[in-house]
XYZ file of C-alpha atoms in Angstrom:
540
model
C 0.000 0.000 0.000
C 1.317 3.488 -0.751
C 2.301 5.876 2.022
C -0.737 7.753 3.601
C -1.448 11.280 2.732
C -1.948 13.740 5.613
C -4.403 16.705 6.392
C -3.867 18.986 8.877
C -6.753 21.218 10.118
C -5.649 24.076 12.621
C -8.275 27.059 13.395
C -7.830 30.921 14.118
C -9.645 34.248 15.524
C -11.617 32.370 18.567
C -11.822 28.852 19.803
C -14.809 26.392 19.490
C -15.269 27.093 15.957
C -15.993 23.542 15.358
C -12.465 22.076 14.443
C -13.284 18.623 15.489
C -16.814 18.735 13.478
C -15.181 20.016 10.045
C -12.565 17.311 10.744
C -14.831 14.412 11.529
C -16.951 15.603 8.397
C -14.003 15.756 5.893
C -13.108 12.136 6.967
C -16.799 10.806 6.514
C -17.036 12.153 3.254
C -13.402 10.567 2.348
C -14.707 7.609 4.025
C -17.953 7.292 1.946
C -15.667 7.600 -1.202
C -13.903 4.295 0.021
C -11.007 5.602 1.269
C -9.119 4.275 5.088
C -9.459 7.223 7.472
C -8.974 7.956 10.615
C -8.671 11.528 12.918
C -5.923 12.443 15.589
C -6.471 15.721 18.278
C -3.277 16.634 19.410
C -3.564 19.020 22.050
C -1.460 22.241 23.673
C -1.980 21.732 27.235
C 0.892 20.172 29.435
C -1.956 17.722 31.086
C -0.535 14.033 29.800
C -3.856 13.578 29.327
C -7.745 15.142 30.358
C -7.827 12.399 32.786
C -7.436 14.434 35.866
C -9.616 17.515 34.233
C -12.409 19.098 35.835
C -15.032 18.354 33.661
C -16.009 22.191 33.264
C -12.183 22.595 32.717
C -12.695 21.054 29.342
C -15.645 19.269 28.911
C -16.076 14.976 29.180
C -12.813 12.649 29.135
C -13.414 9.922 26.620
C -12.485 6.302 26.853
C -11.377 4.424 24.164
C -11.553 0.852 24.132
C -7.374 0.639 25.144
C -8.149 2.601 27.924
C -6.620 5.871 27.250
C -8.617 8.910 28.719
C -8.832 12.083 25.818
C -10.345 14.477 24.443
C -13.804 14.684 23.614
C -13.330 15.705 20.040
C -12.540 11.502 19.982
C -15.778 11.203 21.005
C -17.004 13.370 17.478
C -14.703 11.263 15.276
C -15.966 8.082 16.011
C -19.490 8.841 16.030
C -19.112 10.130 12.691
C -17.058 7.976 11.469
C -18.061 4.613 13.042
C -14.603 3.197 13.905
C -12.617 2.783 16.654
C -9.729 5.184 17.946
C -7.423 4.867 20.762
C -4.417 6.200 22.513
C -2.122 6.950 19.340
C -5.285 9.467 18.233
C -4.845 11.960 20.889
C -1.215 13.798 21.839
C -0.823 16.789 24.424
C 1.592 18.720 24.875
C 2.577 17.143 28.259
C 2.964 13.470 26.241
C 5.281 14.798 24.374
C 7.402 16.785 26.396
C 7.021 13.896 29.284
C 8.374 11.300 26.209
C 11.267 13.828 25.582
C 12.347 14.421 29.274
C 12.134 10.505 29.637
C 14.868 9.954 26.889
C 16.680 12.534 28.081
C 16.994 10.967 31.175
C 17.825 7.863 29.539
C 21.035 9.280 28.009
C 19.271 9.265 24.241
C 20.368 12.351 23.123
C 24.208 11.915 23.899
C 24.508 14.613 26.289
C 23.401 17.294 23.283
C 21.533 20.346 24.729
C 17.529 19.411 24.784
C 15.721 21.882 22.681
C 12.357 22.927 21.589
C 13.802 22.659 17.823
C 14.899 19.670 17.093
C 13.628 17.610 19.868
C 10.092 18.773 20.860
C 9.238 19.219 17.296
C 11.233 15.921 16.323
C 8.805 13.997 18.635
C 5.060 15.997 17.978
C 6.062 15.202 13.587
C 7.271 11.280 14.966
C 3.441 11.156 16.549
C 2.098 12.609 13.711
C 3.258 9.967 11.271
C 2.917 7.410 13.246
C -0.864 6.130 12.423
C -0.222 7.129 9.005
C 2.806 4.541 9.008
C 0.665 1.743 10.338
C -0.657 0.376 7.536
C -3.674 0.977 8.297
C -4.817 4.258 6.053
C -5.043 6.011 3.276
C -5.644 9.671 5.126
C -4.756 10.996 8.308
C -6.817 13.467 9.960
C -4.550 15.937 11.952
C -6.502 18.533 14.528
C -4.608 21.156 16.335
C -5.904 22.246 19.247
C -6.207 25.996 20.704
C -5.799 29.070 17.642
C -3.371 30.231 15.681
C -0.979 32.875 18.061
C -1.329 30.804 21.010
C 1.755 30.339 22.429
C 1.110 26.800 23.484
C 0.408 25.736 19.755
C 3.783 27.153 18.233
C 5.440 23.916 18.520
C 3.124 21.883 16.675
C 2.493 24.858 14.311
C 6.237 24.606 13.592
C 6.107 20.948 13.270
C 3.641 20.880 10.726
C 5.759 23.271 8.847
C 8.638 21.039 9.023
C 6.073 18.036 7.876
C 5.215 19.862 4.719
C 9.044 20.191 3.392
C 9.475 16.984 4.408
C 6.735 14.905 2.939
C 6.165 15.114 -0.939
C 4.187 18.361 -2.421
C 1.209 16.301 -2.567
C 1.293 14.268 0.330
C 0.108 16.992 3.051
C -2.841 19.599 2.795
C -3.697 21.988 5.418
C -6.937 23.321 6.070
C -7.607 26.568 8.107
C -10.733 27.097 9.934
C -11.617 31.122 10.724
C -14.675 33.012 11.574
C -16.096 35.702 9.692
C -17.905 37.679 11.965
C -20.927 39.809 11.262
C -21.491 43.124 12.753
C -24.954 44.375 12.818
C -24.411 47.994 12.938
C -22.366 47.781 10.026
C -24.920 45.250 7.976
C -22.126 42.973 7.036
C -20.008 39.828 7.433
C -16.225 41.369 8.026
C -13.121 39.669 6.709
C -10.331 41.224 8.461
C -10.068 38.758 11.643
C -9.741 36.154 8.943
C -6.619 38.077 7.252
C -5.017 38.175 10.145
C -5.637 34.962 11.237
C -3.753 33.711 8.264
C -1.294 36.042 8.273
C -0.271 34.882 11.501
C -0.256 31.489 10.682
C 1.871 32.249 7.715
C 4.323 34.190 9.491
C 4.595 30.862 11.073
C 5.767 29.234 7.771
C 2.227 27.750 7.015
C 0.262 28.611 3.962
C -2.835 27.079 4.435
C -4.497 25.252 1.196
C -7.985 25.837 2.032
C -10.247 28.030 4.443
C -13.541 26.891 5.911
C -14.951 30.023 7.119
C -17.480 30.083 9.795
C -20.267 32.244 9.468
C -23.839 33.202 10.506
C -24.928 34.452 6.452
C -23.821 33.449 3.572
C -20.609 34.363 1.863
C -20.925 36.645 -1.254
C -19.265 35.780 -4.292
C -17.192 39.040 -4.219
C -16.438 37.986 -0.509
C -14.962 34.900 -1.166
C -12.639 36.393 -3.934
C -11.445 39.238 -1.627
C -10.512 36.213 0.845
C -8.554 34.305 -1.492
C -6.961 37.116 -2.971
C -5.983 38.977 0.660
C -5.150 35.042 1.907
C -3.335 33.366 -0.729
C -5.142 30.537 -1.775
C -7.591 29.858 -4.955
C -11.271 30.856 -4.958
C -12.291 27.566 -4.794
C -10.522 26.705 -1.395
C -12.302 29.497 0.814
C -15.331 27.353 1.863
C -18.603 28.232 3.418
C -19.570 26.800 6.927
C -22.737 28.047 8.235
C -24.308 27.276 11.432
C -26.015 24.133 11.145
C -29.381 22.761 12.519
C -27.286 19.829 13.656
C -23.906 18.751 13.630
C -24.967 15.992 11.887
C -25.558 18.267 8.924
C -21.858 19.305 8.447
C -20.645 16.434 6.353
C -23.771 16.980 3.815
C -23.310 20.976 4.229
C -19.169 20.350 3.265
C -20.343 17.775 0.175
C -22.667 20.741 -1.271
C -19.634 23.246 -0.586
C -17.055 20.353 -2.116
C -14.945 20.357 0.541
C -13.870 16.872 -0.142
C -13.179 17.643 -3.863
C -10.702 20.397 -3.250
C -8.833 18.090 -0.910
C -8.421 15.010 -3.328
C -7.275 17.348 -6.076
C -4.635 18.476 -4.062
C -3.874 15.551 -2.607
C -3.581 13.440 -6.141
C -6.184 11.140 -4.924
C -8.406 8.797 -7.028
C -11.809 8.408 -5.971
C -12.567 4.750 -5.195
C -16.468 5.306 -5.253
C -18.965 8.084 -5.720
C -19.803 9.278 -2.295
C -22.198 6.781 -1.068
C -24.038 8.767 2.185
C -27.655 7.075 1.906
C -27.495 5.476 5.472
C -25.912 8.746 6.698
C -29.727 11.129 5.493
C -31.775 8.056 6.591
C -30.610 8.959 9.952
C -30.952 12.623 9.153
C -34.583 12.098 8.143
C -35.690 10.259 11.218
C -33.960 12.947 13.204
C -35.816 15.446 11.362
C -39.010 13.953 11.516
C -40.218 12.672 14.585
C -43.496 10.543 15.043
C -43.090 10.905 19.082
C -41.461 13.040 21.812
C -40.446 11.944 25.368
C -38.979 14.313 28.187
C -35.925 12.871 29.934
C -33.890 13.911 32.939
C -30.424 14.219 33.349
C -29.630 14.346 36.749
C -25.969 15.429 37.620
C -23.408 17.395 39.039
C -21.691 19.022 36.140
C -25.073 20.291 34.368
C -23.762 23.763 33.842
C -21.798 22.776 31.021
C -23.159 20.319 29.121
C -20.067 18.933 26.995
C -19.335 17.590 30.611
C -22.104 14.913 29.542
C -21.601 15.298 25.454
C -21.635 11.131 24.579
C -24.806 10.860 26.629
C -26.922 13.712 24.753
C -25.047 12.415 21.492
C -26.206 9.202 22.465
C -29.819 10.337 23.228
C -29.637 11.879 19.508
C -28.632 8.670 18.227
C -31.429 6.726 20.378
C -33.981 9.028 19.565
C -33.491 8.800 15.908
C -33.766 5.572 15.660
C -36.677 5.338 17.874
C -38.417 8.084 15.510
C -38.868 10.369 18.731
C -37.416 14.004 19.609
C -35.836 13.168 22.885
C -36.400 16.495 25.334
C -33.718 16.634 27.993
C -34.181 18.385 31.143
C -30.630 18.948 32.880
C -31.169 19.127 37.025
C -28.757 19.992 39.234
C -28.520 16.599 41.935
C -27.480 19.430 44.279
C -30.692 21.648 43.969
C -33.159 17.520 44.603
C -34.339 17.322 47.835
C -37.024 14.752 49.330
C -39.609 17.990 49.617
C -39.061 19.754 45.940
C -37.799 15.860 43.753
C -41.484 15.327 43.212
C -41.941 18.772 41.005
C -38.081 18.099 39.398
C -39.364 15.014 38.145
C -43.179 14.403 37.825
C -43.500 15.350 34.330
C -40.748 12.984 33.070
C -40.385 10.136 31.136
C -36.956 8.849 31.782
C -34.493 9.440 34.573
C -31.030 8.954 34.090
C -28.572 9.601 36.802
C -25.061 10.727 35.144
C -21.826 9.505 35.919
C -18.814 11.736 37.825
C -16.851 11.751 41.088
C -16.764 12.889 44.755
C -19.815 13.533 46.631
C -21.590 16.959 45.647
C -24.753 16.384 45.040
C -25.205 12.575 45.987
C -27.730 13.095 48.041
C -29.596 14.587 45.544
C -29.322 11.480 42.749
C -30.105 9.093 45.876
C -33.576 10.858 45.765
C -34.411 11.346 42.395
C -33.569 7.343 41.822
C -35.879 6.748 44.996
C -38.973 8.694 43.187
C -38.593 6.721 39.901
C -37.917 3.272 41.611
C -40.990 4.266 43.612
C -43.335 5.683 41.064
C -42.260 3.440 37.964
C -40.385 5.848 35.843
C -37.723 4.370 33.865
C -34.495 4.497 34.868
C -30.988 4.546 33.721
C -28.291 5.027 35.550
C -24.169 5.264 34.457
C -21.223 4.565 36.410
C -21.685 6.622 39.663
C -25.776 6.669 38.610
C -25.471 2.671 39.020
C -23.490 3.061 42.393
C -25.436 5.541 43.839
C -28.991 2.922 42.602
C -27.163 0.334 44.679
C -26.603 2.876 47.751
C -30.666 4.113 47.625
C -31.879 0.265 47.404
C -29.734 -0.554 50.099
C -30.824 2.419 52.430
C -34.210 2.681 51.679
C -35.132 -1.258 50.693
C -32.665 -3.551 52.594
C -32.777 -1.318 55.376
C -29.432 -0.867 55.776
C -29.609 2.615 56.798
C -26.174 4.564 56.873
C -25.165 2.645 53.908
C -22.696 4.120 51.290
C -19.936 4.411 48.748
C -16.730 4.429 50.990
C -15.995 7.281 48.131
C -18.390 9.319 49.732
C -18.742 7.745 53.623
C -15.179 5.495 53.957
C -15.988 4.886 57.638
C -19.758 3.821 56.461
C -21.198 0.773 58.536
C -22.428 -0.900 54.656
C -20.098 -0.380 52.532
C -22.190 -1.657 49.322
C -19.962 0.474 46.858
C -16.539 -0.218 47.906
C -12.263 0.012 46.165
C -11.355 -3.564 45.122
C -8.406 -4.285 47.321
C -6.117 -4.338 44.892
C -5.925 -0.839 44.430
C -6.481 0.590 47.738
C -2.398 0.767 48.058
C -2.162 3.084 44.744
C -2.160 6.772 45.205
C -1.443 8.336 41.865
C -4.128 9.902 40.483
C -5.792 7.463 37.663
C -3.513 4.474 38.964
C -6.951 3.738 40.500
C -9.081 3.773 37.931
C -10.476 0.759 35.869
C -10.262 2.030 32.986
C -11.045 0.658 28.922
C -13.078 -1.942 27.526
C -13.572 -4.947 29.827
C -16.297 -8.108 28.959
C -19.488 -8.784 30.743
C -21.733 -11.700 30.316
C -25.484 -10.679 30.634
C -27.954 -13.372 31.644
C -30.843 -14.176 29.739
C -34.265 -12.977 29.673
C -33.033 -9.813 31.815
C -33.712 -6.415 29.759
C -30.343 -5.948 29.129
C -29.554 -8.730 27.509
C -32.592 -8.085 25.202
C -31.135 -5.117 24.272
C -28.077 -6.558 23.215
C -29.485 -8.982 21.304
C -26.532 -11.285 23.021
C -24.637 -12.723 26.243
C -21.126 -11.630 25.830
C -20.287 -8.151 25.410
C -17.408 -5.616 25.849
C -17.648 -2.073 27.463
C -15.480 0.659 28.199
C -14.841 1.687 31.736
C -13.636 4.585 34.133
C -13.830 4.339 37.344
C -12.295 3.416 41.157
C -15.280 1.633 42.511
C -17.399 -1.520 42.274
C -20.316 -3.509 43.770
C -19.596 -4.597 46.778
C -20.231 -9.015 46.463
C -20.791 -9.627 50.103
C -24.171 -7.608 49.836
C -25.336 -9.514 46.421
C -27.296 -12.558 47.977
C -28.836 -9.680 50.389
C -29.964 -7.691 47.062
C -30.692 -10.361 44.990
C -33.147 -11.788 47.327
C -34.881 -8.145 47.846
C -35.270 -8.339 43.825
C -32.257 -6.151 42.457
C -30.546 -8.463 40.130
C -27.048 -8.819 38.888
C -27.673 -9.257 35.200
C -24.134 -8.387 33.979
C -20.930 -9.697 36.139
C -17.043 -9.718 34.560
C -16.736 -13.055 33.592
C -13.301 -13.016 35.059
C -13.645 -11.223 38.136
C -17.236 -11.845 39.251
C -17.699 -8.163 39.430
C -21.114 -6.838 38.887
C -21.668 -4.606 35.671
C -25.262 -4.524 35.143
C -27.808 -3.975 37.875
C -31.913 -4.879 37.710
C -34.877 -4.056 39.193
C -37.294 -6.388 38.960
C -41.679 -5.521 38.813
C -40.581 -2.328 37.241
C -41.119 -0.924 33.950
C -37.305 -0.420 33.187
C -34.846 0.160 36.007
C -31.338 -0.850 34.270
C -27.996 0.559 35.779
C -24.312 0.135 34.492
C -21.112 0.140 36.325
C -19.669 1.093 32.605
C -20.050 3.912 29.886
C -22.413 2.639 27.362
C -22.507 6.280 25.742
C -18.762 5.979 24.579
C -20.077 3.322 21.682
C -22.921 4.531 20.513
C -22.728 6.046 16.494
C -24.718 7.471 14.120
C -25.179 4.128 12.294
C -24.980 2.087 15.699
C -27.120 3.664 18.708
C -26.461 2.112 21.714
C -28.942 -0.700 22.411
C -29.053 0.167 26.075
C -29.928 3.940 25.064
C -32.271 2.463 22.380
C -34.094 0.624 24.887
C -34.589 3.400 27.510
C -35.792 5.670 24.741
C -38.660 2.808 23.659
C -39.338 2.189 27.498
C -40.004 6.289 27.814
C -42.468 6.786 24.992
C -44.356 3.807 26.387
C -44.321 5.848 29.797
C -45.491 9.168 27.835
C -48.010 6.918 26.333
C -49.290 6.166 29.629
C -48.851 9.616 31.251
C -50.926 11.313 29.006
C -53.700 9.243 27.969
């Protein structure tokens, strides 16, 4: 197979433009011509990785299945895309300079003075080339993170310089994304933030090949040849972005503006199909057409920012579609529930589901909500911390058991139901604890989860420090809250069950990480089908 050709999208003026979305759209587009692609983020901050992140920091930390936690633009490409990533797809600054500082250590580099040219960029254009040299693809997807004239992104702006000297004229593209912003007292979309977004990036020794230009209105002709003659590249290559109904939109919105085109031309590519994206407006259409509606509940701590839960509302998307029904979340604050107001929170709902996250704000708060929809037959879900914290409430306010808790909230608690395996209790570096990537769990038969599935034997992703406590199983078991998924080769519990109730499922893992565009989760799937038949009921 011939060497893989590489794109390189970086962005300008402001950030959240939509980097990741133009990325993960240029790939499907390439992908549903027939060629091998895959996306990698590589990121300015000195974190190794966004596992110890505040989630309003910067939004969820991903999982892929090798158990590397990153950025949530991961999260974009593989819903879009449909195919796995993992560790090699996400760099930060702090990987590489932590990879550098290692081998320097080691005595690799002779004794020679460590520098940010050759060494730091020698490393960030090594990671760069290295999915691209697997094999595996015909394109690699290259995101910088941050803007251009960040200080934090010179290196790998300077890398990516290097790159395109290095690799042959036609191996490399790079693709700037600006914003054109309009100003109302004026009337008019203005260009000069763009100019100077690519003159800085120039001055950096990058021409960029095409621009994608964010904008509220569309572009005028006369516009788009200003552009490309104050910016250096063809007419052709300044392309149109405009806000989209959905993000889901983007890849047909970049086909119409032939985004895709302009980068096989200059890439020497040859088309291996016509772009085949029938599956891809299905989906659209039943998105975009509804036959029912449901109102859901998300109950959790980080609420405020809701990329802090972005692969559950993707995954709610993805569920709803399929299901034919416009899924309405409700995002509550587990802080603001109480046993006195959780009634009005949660009356008019169709669907609980109690989020995942750490440390104990607002526990109280999901132990109540999941005791009003255990109680009054709403269907639940719960993720990670939501399936802990079911297990705490059934033990408290079913077993009995009545200062039960997660020794992550209570460790001097009398029932510790939620408890550290004791393997790790010894490990004190942050994430050292955690369990984290795809593990398998064998679902029993006839429970709800394993009609979802559709099958026994499955394989989830994971992050977490805490599990189901096995000395309290027979006890719950016998009270009717069922282990219907266990680690076939640890016996710990995965999947939680209530029975006589409409649809009370919980998960020690992160079924939200898998679910695509062409492959909703079957757990989410479920919950979705279980809440229209509650809305059915609730307002007959």
């Amino acid at each position: 197979m011939a060497s893989a050709k590489y794109i390189f999208v970086s962005g300008g003026v402001t950030s959240s433009l939509g980097k990741g979305i133009i990325s993960a759209s240029l790939a499907k587009l390439l992908q549903a011509r027939g060629f091998s692609v895959t996306i990698q983020k590589f990121d300015p901050y000195i974190n190794i990785d966004p596992g110890t992140l505040n989630p309003y920091e910067h939004g969820e930390c991903y999982v892929t299945d090798d158990g590397a936690e990153t950025d949530l633009d991961l999260g974009h490409y593989e819903r879009f895309l449909n195919v796995p990533t993992s560790q090699a797809n996400n760099v930060t600054t702090g990987r590489i300079y932590h990879s550098v500082i290692t081998q320097e250590r080691q005595g690799a580099y002779l004794g020679k003075t460590v520098q940010v040219i050759p060494h730091i960029t020698d490393e960030i254009k090594r990671r760069m080339l290295l999915l691209g040299q697997s094999g595996e693809f015909d394109v690699v997807i290259t995101e910088i993170g941050g803007s251009v004239g960040d200080i934090e992104s010179l290196p790998f702006i300077e890398a990516v310089r290097q790159l395109r000297w290095e690799l042959n004229p036609n191996d490399s593209v790079v693709i700037h994304l600006t914003l054109l912003p309009y100003l109302k007292a004026a009337g008019e979309l203005k260009t000069k933030p763009t100019q100077h977004s690519v003159k800085a990036l120039s001055e950096s020794g990058v021409q960029p090949d095409i621009l994608v230009c964010r904008s509220e209105y569309p572009i005028p002709p006369e516009m788009r040849k200003k552009i490309a003659l104050f910016c250096n590249v063809a007419p052709n290559a300044v392309i149109e972005s405009l806000d989209a109904e959905t993000i889901y939109d983007v890849p047909l919105l970049m086909k119409k503006e032939k985004l895709d085109e302009r980068v096989i031309k200059k890439l020497k590519l040859t088309s291996k199909q016509e772009v085949n994206l029938d599956s891809w407006k299905e989906f659209l259409g039943r998105l975009k057409n509804p036959t029912e509606e449901v109102n859901v509940a998300l109950v959790g701590k980080y609420v405020e920012l809701p990329d802090a839960y972005k692969s559950i509302i993707e995954a709610f998307i993805h569920a709803g579609a399929y299901n034919e029904c416009k899924v309405h979340l409700k995002f509550i604050q587990s802080e603001y529930i109480t046993a006195e107001n959780v009634h009005s929170h949660l009356e008019e709902m169709d669907g609980v589901l109690v989020a995942p996250g750490f440390g104990e704000r607002g526990f109280e708060g999901k132990l109540e909500a999941i005791r009003y929809v255990r109680e009054n037959q709403i269907p639940f879900f719960g993720i990670c911390l939501g399936m802990q914290t079911a297990a705490v409430e059934f033990a408290r306010n079913v077993l009995g058991l009545k200062d039960a808790a997660s020794t992550e909230m209570n460790p001097s608690t009398p029932h510790p139901v939620i408890d550290m395996m004791e393997e790790q209790k010894n490990i004190t570096q942050k994430g050292g604890t955690m369990r984290l990537g795809a593990y398998a769990c064998d679902l029993k038969r006839g429970s709800k989860a394993y009609q979802a599935y559709g099958k026994g034997h499955i394989f989830e992703r994971h992050r977490h420090r805490y599990e189901f406590n096995n000395q309290y199983l027979q006890a719950f078991e016998e009270a009717g809250m069922h282990a219907t998924g266990v680690n076939p080769d640890t016996g710990l519990v995965e999947v939680i069950e209530l029975q006589n109730h409409p649809w009370f499922v919980a998960a020690q893992y992160h079924p939200e990480l898998k679910s695509t565009v062409l492959n909703p989760h079957p757990l989410f799937v479920r919950f979705i089908k279980a809440a229209i038949t509650h809305y059915k009921n609730r307002t007959k």
